[in-house]
């Protein structure tokens, strides 16, 4: 008898197996009762028939509760009606632990209750599907860059620099001086790209977001590639190739999970290069043509992004931003009016998913930008060195993992896309 995960049962039809798991649900029809067992890899219906088990085991029907843990033995048989394609005819059950009244019943609960019980909510079917899709996305993101000879260079989390403005910095005491939790690994990737040509980092980023929206976390994961000898147009080429690749990879490998989430995959299967590219000015024209009120020169808010995205059935890349709207490090076009930045706005109201840019590569210009943004030059001394020793045009971008998971899964709030979300109001569990 072999211990086996539910996922692999379909390769063991006719064999005696043991599954270790937890009770998901129980129902009875007299001489037979059914227990659906989950083991973290999947769900399987187990049939307990009076004729096949001892009296003691048969009597467990009245003892077992939702989330009780057990080791179940039996024979695997094909069952075309079930999602897993198999069921288990039970011969024996060993109870490991009887669960007390489990707070999350198989019915609808309010979100704040579920968030308070996040440590248990993770056991639910939809959460299981979301976390598996997150894992697949992480894998396909890494595969994309690894297969294209990008070098993985981890950026630090404690830093002395602000990257994305000073208003969302988490400051912490660092041996009697101040350190910040990284908002983005970008500046370190710029150093890395001058060393290795093409690099990426992929890790947690922190922003003291005081806004309570369905798109903001205070701790989120970002993948940030950076490329030497790369301008904004080549950057956009990579962005669309990358996003198309990871979406296709998830569609190819997560059909079961997307089914659990009842995701309309037709909205994802058309996502392939090329993506529409429009300038900020063109985006503003689009808004105005649709009688949408918007003040030229400001950043797009959620309703603006939704309106722009609604004009396309693919992600749209908005480039050439009035420089006042963008970060200090972005290079400007010849007119000096526009920053060579790009935001990618996802379809279906998922909003900005990627932010990227060509970087300022001239030493004197960059010094001036740092000063104009009232940032302390001393903290950027090392960063300025990159413009002193073989400076080249270079570009990169950052894709927010949780926003990507929200979109791919088709779920309405970012808090479900990370195992233990951190927001302004939540530090536990
Ligand atoms: O547009 P952002 O701020 O760009 C940067 O940080 C650049 N330094 C990246 C780079 O060029 N290397 O952030 C990039 C992406 C956003 O488009 C969004 O997907 C995600 O990071 N993001 C967040 N996700 C969840 N919660 C938050 N508070 C986020 N802030 C940004
Ligand atoms: Mg941005």
mmCIF file of C-alpha atoms in Angstrom, residues 19-419:
data_model
loop_
_atom_site.group_PDB
_atom_site.id
_atom_site.type_symbol
_atom_site.label_atom_id
_atom_site.label_comp_id
_atom_site.label_asym_id
_atom_site.label_seq_id
_atom_site.Cartn_x
_atom_site.Cartn_y
_atom_site.Cartn_z
ATOM 1 C CA UNK A 19 -4.297 9.298 1.348
ATOM 2 C CA UNK A 20 -3.444 11.605 4.260
ATOM 3 C CA UNK A 21 -5.686 14.612 4.490
ATOM 4 C CA UNK A 22 -8.562 16.531 6.020
ATOM 5 C CA UNK A 23 -12.347 16.209 5.854
ATOM 6 C CA UNK A 24 -13.837 18.724 3.447
ATOM 7 C CA UNK A 25 -17.441 17.518 3.505
ATOM 8 C CA UNK A 26 -19.507 14.487 4.519
ATOM 9 C CA UNK A 27 -22.870 13.207 3.322
ATOM 10 C CA UNK A 28 -24.760 10.003 3.911
ATOM 11 C CA UNK A 29 -27.337 7.839 2.147
ATOM 12 C CA UNK A 30 -27.944 5.072 4.712
ATOM 13 C CA UNK A 31 -25.689 2.078 4.070
ATOM 14 C CA UNK A 32 -23.128 4.268 2.333
ATOM 15 C CA UNK A 33 -21.569 7.558 3.310
ATOM 16 C CA UNK A 34 -19.224 9.802 1.395
ATOM 17 C CA UNK A 35 -16.400 11.905 2.659
ATOM 18 C CA UNK A 36 -14.645 14.382 0.426
ATOM 19 C CA UNK A 37 -11.022 14.539 1.498
ATOM 20 C CA UNK A 38 -8.604 17.302 0.608
ATOM 21 C CA UNK A 39 -4.859 16.899 0.984
ATOM 22 C CA UNK A 40 -3.566 20.192 -0.409
ATOM 23 C CA UNK A 41 -3.037 18.728 -3.873
ATOM 24 C CA UNK A 42 -6.712 18.164 -4.656
ATOM 25 C CA UNK A 43 -10.076 16.817 -3.537
ATOM 26 C CA UNK A 44 -11.293 13.232 -3.757
ATOM 27 C CA UNK A 45 -14.571 11.601 -2.892
ATOM 28 C CA UNK A 46 -14.153 8.534 -0.688
ATOM 29 C CA UNK A 47 -16.990 6.018 -0.495
ATOM 30 C CA UNK A 48 -17.525 4.268 2.851
ATOM 31 C CA UNK A 49 -19.741 1.241 2.407
ATOM 32 C CA UNK A 50 -21.018 -0.852 5.350
ATOM 33 C CA UNK A 51 -19.888 -4.068 3.666
ATOM 34 C CA UNK A 52 -16.289 -2.950 3.094
ATOM 35 C CA UNK A 53 -15.224 -1.573 6.498
ATOM 36 C CA UNK A 54 -15.302 -2.550 10.158
ATOM 37 C CA UNK A 55 -18.256 -1.426 12.285
ATOM 38 C CA UNK A 56 -15.993 0.995 14.090
ATOM 39 C CA UNK A 57 -14.936 2.676 10.883
ATOM 40 C CA UNK A 58 -18.476 2.786 9.563
ATOM 41 C CA UNK A 59 -19.567 4.504 12.778
ATOM 42 C CA UNK A 60 -17.063 7.325 12.195
ATOM 43 C CA UNK A 61 -19.666 9.070 10.092
ATOM 44 C CA UNK A 62 -21.163 10.587 13.238
ATOM 45 C CA UNK A 63 -17.770 11.527 14.747
ATOM 46 C CA UNK A 64 -15.928 13.091 11.825
ATOM 47 C CA UNK A 65 -16.288 16.826 11.475
ATOM 48 C CA UNK A 66 -15.214 19.320 8.836
ATOM 49 C CA UNK A 67 -11.395 19.670 8.879
ATOM 50 C CA UNK A 68 -10.784 16.569 11.027
ATOM 51 C CA UNK A 69 -7.529 15.004 9.919
ATOM 52 C CA UNK A 70 -7.356 11.391 8.822
ATOM 53 C CA UNK A 71 -5.451 8.709 6.946
ATOM 54 C CA UNK A 72 -7.737 6.901 4.585
ATOM 55 C CA UNK A 73 -7.036 3.561 2.894
ATOM 56 C CA UNK A 74 -8.846 2.061 -0.039
ATOM 57 C CA UNK A 75 -8.956 1.148 -3.709
ATOM 58 C CA UNK A 76 -8.877 3.765 -6.441
ATOM 59 C CA UNK A 77 -11.549 3.515 -9.068
ATOM 60 C CA UNK A 78 -12.396 5.610 -12.086
ATOM 61 C CA UNK A 79 -15.313 7.988 -11.671
ATOM 62 C CA UNK A 80 -16.092 10.039 -14.731
ATOM 63 C CA UNK A 81 -18.598 12.224 -12.831
ATOM 64 C CA UNK A 82 -16.019 13.701 -10.491
ATOM 65 C CA UNK A 83 -13.557 16.492 -11.328
ATOM 66 C CA UNK A 84 -10.595 14.381 -10.258
ATOM 67 C CA UNK A 85 -11.787 11.491 -12.451
ATOM 68 C CA UNK A 86 -11.467 9.017 -9.569
ATOM 69 C CA UNK A 87 -12.924 8.029 -6.223
ATOM 70 C CA UNK A 88 -11.684 5.827 -3.413
ATOM 71 C CA UNK A 89 -13.560 2.754 -2.143
ATOM 72 C CA UNK A 90 -12.588 2.928 1.513
ATOM 73 C CA UNK A 91 -11.290 -0.094 3.420
ATOM 74 C CA UNK A 92 -9.983 1.637 6.546
ATOM 75 C CA UNK A 93 -9.795 5.060 8.211
ATOM 76 C CA UNK A 94 -7.356 6.169 10.902
ATOM 77 C CA UNK A 95 -8.468 9.337 12.634
ATOM 78 C CA UNK A 96 -5.534 11.614 13.455
ATOM 79 C CA UNK A 97 -7.441 14.465 15.067
ATOM 80 C CA UNK A 98 -11.076 15.433 15.462
ATOM 81 C CA UNK A 99 -11.497 19.086 14.578
ATOM 82 C CA UNK A 100 -13.519 21.280 16.904
ATOM 83 C CA UNK A 101 -16.288 23.314 15.393
ATOM 84 C CA UNK A 102 -14.587 24.786 12.326
ATOM 85 C CA UNK A 103 -15.501 28.447 11.958
ATOM 86 C CA UNK A 104 -15.561 28.537 8.155
ATOM 87 C CA UNK A 105 -18.562 26.480 7.099
ATOM 88 C CA UNK A 106 -19.218 25.636 3.459
ATOM 89 C CA UNK A 107 -21.390 28.682 2.955
ATOM 90 C CA UNK A 108 -20.850 32.375 2.290
ATOM 91 C CA UNK A 109 -19.135 34.413 5.002
ATOM 92 C CA UNK A 110 -18.369 38.132 5.186
ATOM 93 C CA UNK A 111 -14.956 39.205 3.940
ATOM 94 C CA UNK A 112 -13.722 40.736 7.194
ATOM 95 C CA UNK A 113 -14.563 37.494 9.040
ATOM 96 C CA UNK A 114 -12.685 35.535 6.398
ATOM 97 C CA UNK A 115 -9.703 37.897 6.576
ATOM 98 C CA UNK A 116 -9.575 37.541 10.382
ATOM 99 C CA UNK A 117 -9.449 33.799 9.749
ATOM 100 C CA UNK A 118 -7.010 33.957 6.851
ATOM 101 C CA UNK A 119 -4.904 31.213 8.478
ATOM 102 C CA UNK A 120 -7.890 28.879 8.057
ATOM 103 C CA UNK A 121 -9.449 30.450 4.973
ATOM 104 C CA UNK A 122 -6.396 29.292 2.993
ATOM 105 C CA UNK A 123 -7.867 25.781 3.205
ATOM 106 C CA UNK A 124 -10.858 26.746 1.070
ATOM 107 C CA UNK A 125 -11.150 25.623 -2.514
ATOM 108 C CA UNK A 126 -10.958 29.023 -4.184
ATOM 109 C CA UNK A 127 -8.022 30.144 -2.060
ATOM 110 C CA UNK A 128 -6.280 26.900 -2.941
ATOM 111 C CA UNK A 129 -6.795 27.676 -6.638
ATOM 112 C CA UNK A 130 -5.565 31.271 -6.312
ATOM 113 C CA UNK A 131 -2.394 30.294 -4.442
ATOM 114 C CA UNK A 132 -1.616 27.591 -7.001
ATOM 115 C CA UNK A 133 -2.023 30.091 -9.838
ATOM 116 C CA UNK A 134 0.230 32.509 -7.958
ATOM 117 C CA UNK A 135 2.862 29.782 -7.737
ATOM 118 C CA UNK A 136 2.586 29.030 -11.455
ATOM 119 C CA UNK A 137 2.911 32.717 -12.302
ATOM 120 C CA UNK A 138 6.056 32.977 -10.182
ATOM 121 C CA UNK A 139 7.480 29.980 -11.982
ATOM 122 C CA UNK A 140 6.647 31.239 -15.457
ATOM 123 C CA UNK A 141 8.020 34.698 -14.630
ATOM 124 C CA UNK A 142 11.329 33.147 -13.563
ATOM 125 C CA UNK A 143 11.381 30.799 -16.562
ATOM 126 C CA UNK A 144 10.840 33.674 -18.970
ATOM 127 C CA UNK A 145 13.862 35.601 -17.735
ATOM 128 C CA UNK A 146 16.090 32.606 -16.963
ATOM 129 C CA UNK A 147 15.520 31.196 -20.472
ATOM 130 C CA UNK A 148 16.501 34.520 -22.032
ATOM 131 C CA UNK A 149 19.812 34.808 -20.177
ATOM 132 C CA UNK A 150 18.760 37.472 -17.689
ATOM 133 C CA UNK A 151 20.926 37.214 -14.582
ATOM 134 C CA UNK A 152 19.090 37.039 -11.264
ATOM 135 C CA UNK A 153 20.508 39.755 -8.983
ATOM 136 C CA UNK A 154 18.564 40.122 -5.735
ATOM 137 C CA UNK A 155 18.043 43.710 -4.645
ATOM 138 C CA UNK A 156 18.294 44.483 -0.921
ATOM 139 C CA UNK A 157 15.234 45.168 1.211
ATOM 140 C CA UNK A 158 16.838 47.619 3.646
ATOM 141 C CA UNK A 159 17.884 50.682 1.670
ATOM 142 C CA UNK A 160 18.960 54.268 2.124
ATOM 143 C CA UNK A 161 17.203 55.497 -1.035
ATOM 144 C CA UNK A 162 13.691 56.495 -1.956
ATOM 145 C CA UNK A 163 12.813 55.298 -5.454
ATOM 146 C CA UNK A 164 9.126 55.922 -5.920
ATOM 147 C CA UNK A 165 8.628 59.172 -4.009
ATOM 148 C CA UNK A 166 8.981 59.902 -0.335
ATOM 149 C CA UNK A 167 5.326 59.751 0.683
ATOM 150 C CA UNK A 168 5.038 55.969 0.852
ATOM 151 C CA UNK A 169 8.321 55.139 2.585
ATOM 152 C CA UNK A 170 8.391 52.806 5.565
ATOM 153 C CA UNK A 171 11.179 54.089 7.753
ATOM 154 C CA UNK A 172 12.858 51.961 10.353
ATOM 155 C CA UNK A 173 15.631 52.373 12.875
ATOM 156 C CA UNK A 174 18.887 50.891 11.614
ATOM 157 C CA UNK A 175 21.517 51.020 14.350
ATOM 158 C CA UNK A 176 20.876 54.675 15.174
ATOM 159 C CA UNK A 177 20.355 55.745 11.617
ATOM 160 C CA UNK A 178 17.370 55.569 9.293
ATOM 161 C CA UNK A 179 16.734 52.853 6.773
ATOM 162 C CA UNK A 180 13.791 52.382 4.459
ATOM 163 C CA UNK A 181 12.053 49.212 3.388
ATOM 164 C CA UNK A 182 12.525 48.943 -0.356
ATOM 165 C CA UNK A 183 9.754 50.375 -2.536
ATOM 166 C CA UNK A 184 11.390 48.879 -5.627
ATOM 167 C CA UNK A 185 14.641 47.100 -6.433
ATOM 168 C CA UNK A 186 15.125 49.155 -9.582
ATOM 169 C CA UNK A 187 18.144 51.276 -8.674
ATOM 170 C CA UNK A 188 20.126 48.162 -7.766
ATOM 171 C CA UNK A 189 19.058 46.509 -11.021
ATOM 172 C CA UNK A 190 20.515 49.475 -12.877
ATOM 173 C CA UNK A 191 23.851 48.750 -11.205
ATOM 174 C CA UNK A 192 23.407 45.057 -11.984
ATOM 175 C CA UNK A 193 22.562 45.677 -15.665
ATOM 176 C CA UNK A 194 25.837 47.593 -16.081
ATOM 177 C CA UNK A 195 27.599 44.532 -14.679
ATOM 178 C CA UNK A 196 25.651 41.721 -16.393
ATOM 179 C CA UNK A 197 23.783 43.302 -19.319
ATOM 180 C CA UNK A 198 20.312 41.909 -18.602
ATOM 181 C CA UNK A 199 19.172 41.259 -15.050
ATOM 182 C CA UNK A 200 16.103 40.890 -12.878
ATOM 183 C CA UNK A 201 15.087 40.805 -9.257
ATOM 184 C CA UNK A 202 11.894 39.369 -7.845
ATOM 185 C CA UNK A 203 10.953 39.990 -4.266
ATOM 186 C CA UNK A 204 8.813 41.842 -1.769
ATOM 187 C CA UNK A 205 8.402 45.625 -1.939
ATOM 188 C CA UNK A 206 6.921 47.865 0.704
ATOM 189 C CA UNK A 207 4.855 51.009 0.445
ATOM 190 C CA UNK A 208 3.056 52.857 3.196
ATOM 191 C CA UNK A 209 -0.117 53.100 1.137
ATOM 192 C CA UNK A 210 -2.687 54.980 3.104
ATOM 193 C CA UNK A 211 -5.326 54.381 0.464
ATOM 194 C CA UNK A 212 -7.757 51.550 1.024
ATOM 195 C CA UNK A 213 -8.363 50.274 -2.481
ATOM 196 C CA UNK A 214 -8.799 46.861 -4.019
ATOM 197 C CA UNK A 215 -5.444 47.271 -5.790
ATOM 198 C CA UNK A 216 -3.055 48.296 -2.996
ATOM 199 C CA UNK A 217 -1.107 46.309 -0.449
ATOM 200 C CA UNK A 218 1.606 47.635 1.852
ATOM 201 C CA UNK A 219 3.700 44.530 1.108
ATOM 202 C CA UNK A 220 3.605 43.159 -2.421
ATOM 203 C CA UNK A 221 5.896 41.294 -4.794
ATOM 204 C CA UNK A 222 7.396 42.801 -7.881
ATOM 205 C CA UNK A 223 9.537 41.376 -10.673
ATOM 206 C CA UNK A 224 11.918 43.969 -12.087
ATOM 207 C CA UNK A 225 13.994 43.320 -15.198
ATOM 208 C CA UNK A 226 16.581 45.852 -16.316
ATOM 209 C CA UNK A 227 18.395 45.941 -19.656
ATOM 210 C CA UNK A 228 21.509 47.805 -20.783
ATOM 211 C CA UNK A 229 21.508 49.120 -24.361
ATOM 212 C CA UNK A 230 17.731 49.194 -24.385
ATOM 213 C CA UNK A 231 15.447 52.109 -25.202
ATOM 214 C CA UNK A 232 11.800 52.611 -24.290
ATOM 215 C CA UNK A 233 10.548 50.969 -27.503
ATOM 216 C CA UNK A 234 12.622 47.831 -26.991
ATOM 217 C CA UNK A 235 11.432 47.872 -23.382
ATOM 218 C CA UNK A 236 7.812 47.784 -24.558
ATOM 219 C CA UNK A 237 8.642 44.921 -26.954
ATOM 220 C CA UNK A 238 9.885 42.873 -23.997
ATOM 221 C CA UNK A 239 6.912 43.817 -21.808
ATOM 222 C CA UNK A 240 4.359 42.533 -24.312
ATOM 223 C CA UNK A 241 6.328 39.383 -25.069
ATOM 224 C CA UNK A 242 6.715 38.718 -21.346
ATOM 225 C CA UNK A 243 3.084 39.285 -20.415
ATOM 226 C CA UNK A 244 1.838 37.157 -23.322
ATOM 227 C CA UNK A 245 4.183 34.355 -22.292
ATOM 228 C CA UNK A 246 3.175 34.172 -18.643
ATOM 229 C CA UNK A 247 -0.538 34.316 -19.426
ATOM 230 C CA UNK A 248 -0.258 31.514 -21.962
ATOM 231 C CA UNK A 249 1.795 29.459 -19.514
ATOM 232 C CA UNK A 250 -0.862 29.784 -16.801
ATOM 233 C CA UNK A 251 -3.649 28.935 -19.250
ATOM 234 C CA UNK A 252 -1.702 25.850 -20.353
ATOM 235 C CA UNK A 253 -0.971 24.651 -16.824
ATOM 236 C CA UNK A 254 -3.755 25.816 -14.518
ATOM 237 C CA UNK A 255 -6.982 24.841 -16.258
ATOM 238 C CA UNK A 256 -8.285 23.020 -13.145
ATOM 239 C CA UNK A 257 -7.657 26.032 -10.908
ATOM 240 C CA UNK A 258 -9.185 28.482 -13.394
ATOM 241 C CA UNK A 259 -12.255 26.229 -13.529
ATOM 242 C CA UNK A 260 -12.578 26.301 -9.721
ATOM 243 C CA UNK A 261 -12.507 30.094 -9.956
ATOM 244 C CA UNK A 262 -15.060 30.056 -12.806
ATOM 245 C CA UNK A 263 -12.743 32.316 -14.767
ATOM 246 C CA UNK A 264 -13.896 33.228 -18.279
ATOM 247 C CA UNK A 265 -10.631 32.224 -19.968
ATOM 248 C CA UNK A 266 -11.711 33.569 -23.363
ATOM 249 C CA UNK A 267 -10.825 36.992 -21.922
ATOM 250 C CA UNK A 268 -7.218 35.807 -21.438
ATOM 251 C CA UNK A 269 -6.624 33.550 -24.430
ATOM 252 C CA UNK A 270 -6.512 36.505 -26.848
ATOM 253 C CA UNK A 271 -3.716 38.243 -24.924
ATOM 254 C CA UNK A 272 -0.754 38.128 -27.302
ATOM 255 C CA UNK A 273 1.656 40.620 -28.854
ATOM 256 C CA UNK A 274 1.391 43.229 -30.155
ATOM 257 C CA UNK A 275 -0.375 45.302 -27.500
ATOM 258 C CA UNK A 276 -1.800 48.709 -28.401
ATOM 259 C CA UNK A 277 0.634 51.572 -27.649
ATOM 260 C CA UNK A 278 -0.710 55.056 -27.109
ATOM 261 C CA UNK A 279 0.846 58.195 -25.725
ATOM 262 C CA UNK A 280 -0.456 59.894 -22.595
ATOM 263 C CA UNK A 281 -1.850 62.700 -24.783
ATOM 264 C CA UNK A 282 -3.728 60.169 -26.919
ATOM 265 C CA UNK A 283 -5.101 58.516 -23.785
ATOM 266 C CA UNK A 284 -6.362 61.865 -22.537
ATOM 267 C CA UNK A 285 -8.000 62.504 -25.940
ATOM 268 C CA UNK A 286 -9.704 59.119 -25.643
ATOM 269 C CA UNK A 287 -11.091 60.070 -22.232
ATOM 270 C CA UNK A 288 -12.350 63.416 -23.470
ATOM 271 C CA UNK A 289 -13.911 61.875 -26.589
ATOM 272 C CA UNK A 290 -15.875 59.601 -24.270
ATOM 273 C CA UNK A 291 -17.086 62.622 -22.276
ATOM 274 C CA UNK A 292 -15.006 61.512 -19.315
ATOM 275 C CA UNK A 293 -13.862 64.381 -17.134
ATOM 276 C CA UNK A 294 -10.090 64.439 -16.697
ATOM 277 C CA UNK A 295 -7.609 67.177 -15.999
ATOM 278 C CA UNK A 296 -4.610 67.091 -18.341
ATOM 279 C CA UNK A 297 -1.364 66.633 -16.451
ATOM 280 C CA UNK A 298 -2.590 64.470 -13.602
ATOM 281 C CA UNK A 299 -2.030 60.751 -13.112
ATOM 282 C CA UNK A 300 -4.811 58.354 -14.086
ATOM 283 C CA UNK A 301 -7.082 57.188 -11.285
ATOM 284 C CA UNK A 302 -9.000 53.920 -11.280
ATOM 285 C CA UNK A 303 -12.056 55.236 -13.214
ATOM 286 C CA UNK A 304 -9.758 56.800 -15.847
ATOM 287 C CA UNK A 305 -7.802 53.568 -16.243
ATOM 288 C CA UNK A 306 -11.028 51.612 -16.575
ATOM 289 C CA UNK A 307 -12.310 53.912 -19.280
ATOM 290 C CA UNK A 308 -9.035 53.712 -21.236
ATOM 291 C CA UNK A 309 -8.834 49.923 -20.890
ATOM 292 C CA UNK A 310 -12.438 49.537 -22.053
ATOM 293 C CA UNK A 311 -11.442 50.830 -25.516
ATOM 294 C CA UNK A 312 -9.205 47.771 -26.077
ATOM 295 C CA UNK A 313 -9.422 43.998 -25.601
ATOM 296 C CA UNK A 314 -5.737 43.665 -24.712
ATOM 297 C CA UNK A 315 -3.520 45.405 -22.169
ATOM 298 C CA UNK A 316 -2.747 48.924 -23.373
ATOM 299 C CA UNK A 317 0.686 50.523 -23.054
ATOM 300 C CA UNK A 318 0.534 54.217 -22.271
ATOM 301 C CA UNK A 319 3.859 55.967 -22.912
ATOM 302 C CA UNK A 320 5.288 59.536 -23.096
ATOM 303 C CA UNK A 321 4.001 61.054 -19.856
ATOM 304 C CA UNK A 322 4.198 64.710 -18.841
ATOM 305 C CA UNK A 323 7.391 64.517 -16.816
ATOM 306 C CA UNK A 324 5.790 66.143 -13.757
ATOM 307 C CA UNK A 325 3.704 62.981 -13.254
ATOM 308 C CA UNK A 326 6.695 60.651 -13.126
ATOM 309 C CA UNK A 327 9.710 59.692 -11.016
ATOM 310 C CA UNK A 328 13.072 61.493 -10.978
ATOM 311 C CA UNK A 329 14.985 58.740 -12.758
ATOM 312 C CA UNK A 330 13.068 58.764 -16.048
ATOM 313 C CA UNK A 331 14.761 60.047 -19.180
ATOM 314 C CA UNK A 332 12.879 62.689 -21.153
ATOM 315 C CA UNK A 333 12.228 62.909 -24.878
ATOM 316 C CA UNK A 334 13.834 65.590 -27.075
ATOM 317 C CA UNK A 335 11.170 68.169 -26.251
ATOM 318 C CA UNK A 336 12.075 67.799 -22.551
ATOM 319 C CA UNK A 337 8.312 67.802 -21.884
ATOM 320 C CA UNK A 338 7.621 64.091 -21.751
ATOM 321 C CA UNK A 339 9.133 61.335 -19.622
ATOM 322 C CA UNK A 340 9.996 58.112 -21.464
ATOM 323 C CA UNK A 341 7.891 56.079 -19.080
ATOM 324 C CA UNK A 342 5.293 53.416 -19.790
ATOM 325 C CA UNK A 343 2.358 52.143 -17.767
ATOM 326 C CA UNK A 344 0.562 49.003 -18.850
ATOM 327 C CA UNK A 345 -3.129 49.018 -18.057
ATOM 328 C CA UNK A 346 -4.802 45.619 -17.870
ATOM 329 C CA UNK A 347 -8.238 44.863 -19.336
ATOM 330 C CA UNK A 348 -11.406 44.252 -17.316
ATOM 331 C CA UNK A 349 -10.736 47.026 -14.810
ATOM 332 C CA UNK A 350 -7.608 45.499 -13.265
ATOM 333 C CA UNK A 351 -5.720 48.753 -13.707
ATOM 334 C CA UNK A 352 -1.998 49.466 -13.902
ATOM 335 C CA UNK A 353 -0.083 46.234 -13.819
ATOM 336 C CA UNK A 354 3.355 47.328 -15.069
ATOM 337 C CA UNK A 355 5.321 50.534 -14.646
ATOM 338 C CA UNK A 356 8.546 50.999 -16.593
ATOM 339 C CA UNK A 357 10.837 53.526 -18.219
ATOM 340 C CA UNK A 358 14.008 54.373 -20.029
ATOM 341 C CA UNK A 359 16.342 55.759 -17.369
ATOM 342 C CA UNK A 360 18.185 59.064 -17.400
ATOM 343 C CA UNK A 361 21.773 58.125 -18.295
ATOM 344 C CA UNK A 362 23.460 61.561 -18.232
ATOM 345 C CA UNK A 363 25.290 62.425 -15.024
ATOM 346 C CA UNK A 364 24.607 66.171 -14.938
ATOM 347 C CA UNK A 365 20.949 65.827 -15.884
ATOM 348 C CA UNK A 366 20.412 63.171 -13.244
ATOM 349 C CA UNK A 367 22.024 65.318 -10.534
ATOM 350 C CA UNK A 368 19.616 68.087 -11.432
ATOM 351 C CA UNK A 369 16.614 65.746 -11.307
ATOM 352 C CA UNK A 370 17.579 64.467 -7.868
ATOM 353 C CA UNK A 371 17.882 68.059 -6.670
ATOM 354 C CA UNK A 372 14.602 69.090 -8.323
ATOM 355 C CA UNK A 373 12.854 66.249 -6.473
ATOM 356 C CA UNK A 374 14.417 67.360 -3.181
ATOM 357 C CA UNK A 375 16.134 64.016 -2.694
ATOM 358 C CA UNK A 376 19.427 63.865 -0.744
ATOM 359 C CA UNK A 377 22.303 63.685 -3.265
ATOM 360 C CA UNK A 378 24.516 61.851 -0.757
ATOM 361 C CA UNK A 379 22.206 58.806 -0.741
ATOM 362 C CA UNK A 380 22.465 58.611 -4.527
ATOM 363 C CA UNK A 381 26.224 58.887 -4.830
ATOM 364 C CA UNK A 382 26.621 55.230 -5.782
ATOM 365 C CA UNK A 383 23.704 55.498 -8.223
ATOM 366 C CA UNK A 384 25.312 58.498 -9.916
ATOM 367 C CA UNK A 385 28.551 56.497 -10.316
ATOM 368 C CA UNK A 386 26.696 54.373 -12.880
ATOM 369 C CA UNK A 387 26.592 57.503 -15.085
ATOM 370 C CA UNK A 388 30.309 58.098 -14.660
ATOM 371 C CA UNK A 389 31.718 54.765 -15.755
ATOM 372 C CA UNK A 390 30.465 53.639 -19.153
ATOM 373 C CA UNK A 391 26.934 54.983 -18.985
ATOM 374 C CA UNK A 392 24.605 53.548 -21.654
ATOM 375 C CA UNK A 393 20.924 53.900 -22.560
ATOM 376 C CA UNK A 394 19.030 51.437 -20.402
ATOM 377 C CA UNK A 395 15.481 50.568 -19.518
ATOM 378 C CA UNK A 396 13.425 48.285 -17.346
ATOM 379 C CA UNK A 397 10.065 47.760 -15.763
ATOM 380 C CA UNK A 398 8.285 46.332 -12.751
ATOM 381 C CA UNK A 399 5.287 44.012 -12.819
ATOM 382 C CA UNK A 400 3.222 43.708 -9.644
ATOM 383 C CA UNK A 401 2.656 40.019 -8.958
ATOM 384 C CA UNK A 402 -0.533 40.410 -6.934
ATOM 385 C CA UNK A 403 -2.212 42.621 -9.518
ATOM 386 C CA UNK A 404 -1.302 40.037 -12.129
ATOM 387 C CA UNK A 405 -2.777 37.239 -9.986
ATOM 388 C CA UNK A 406 -5.991 39.274 -9.462
ATOM 389 C CA UNK A 407 -6.409 39.746 -13.190
ATOM 390 C CA UNK A 408 -5.581 36.177 -14.216
ATOM 391 C CA UNK A 409 -7.871 34.766 -11.517
ATOM 392 C CA UNK A 410 -10.597 37.310 -12.237
ATOM 393 C CA UNK A 411 -11.046 38.180 -8.560
ATOM 394 C CA UNK A 412 -12.175 41.528 -7.334
ATOM 395 C CA UNK A 413 -9.735 42.254 -4.496
ATOM 396 C CA UNK A 414 -5.962 42.030 -4.229
ATOM 397 C CA UNK A 415 -6.106 40.779 -0.606
ATOM 398 C CA UNK A 416 -6.879 37.246 -1.817
ATOM 399 C CA UNK A 417 -3.823 37.027 -4.061
ATOM 400 C CA UNK A 418 -1.115 36.800 -1.380
ATOM 401 C CA UNK A 419 -1.141 34.225 1.423
#
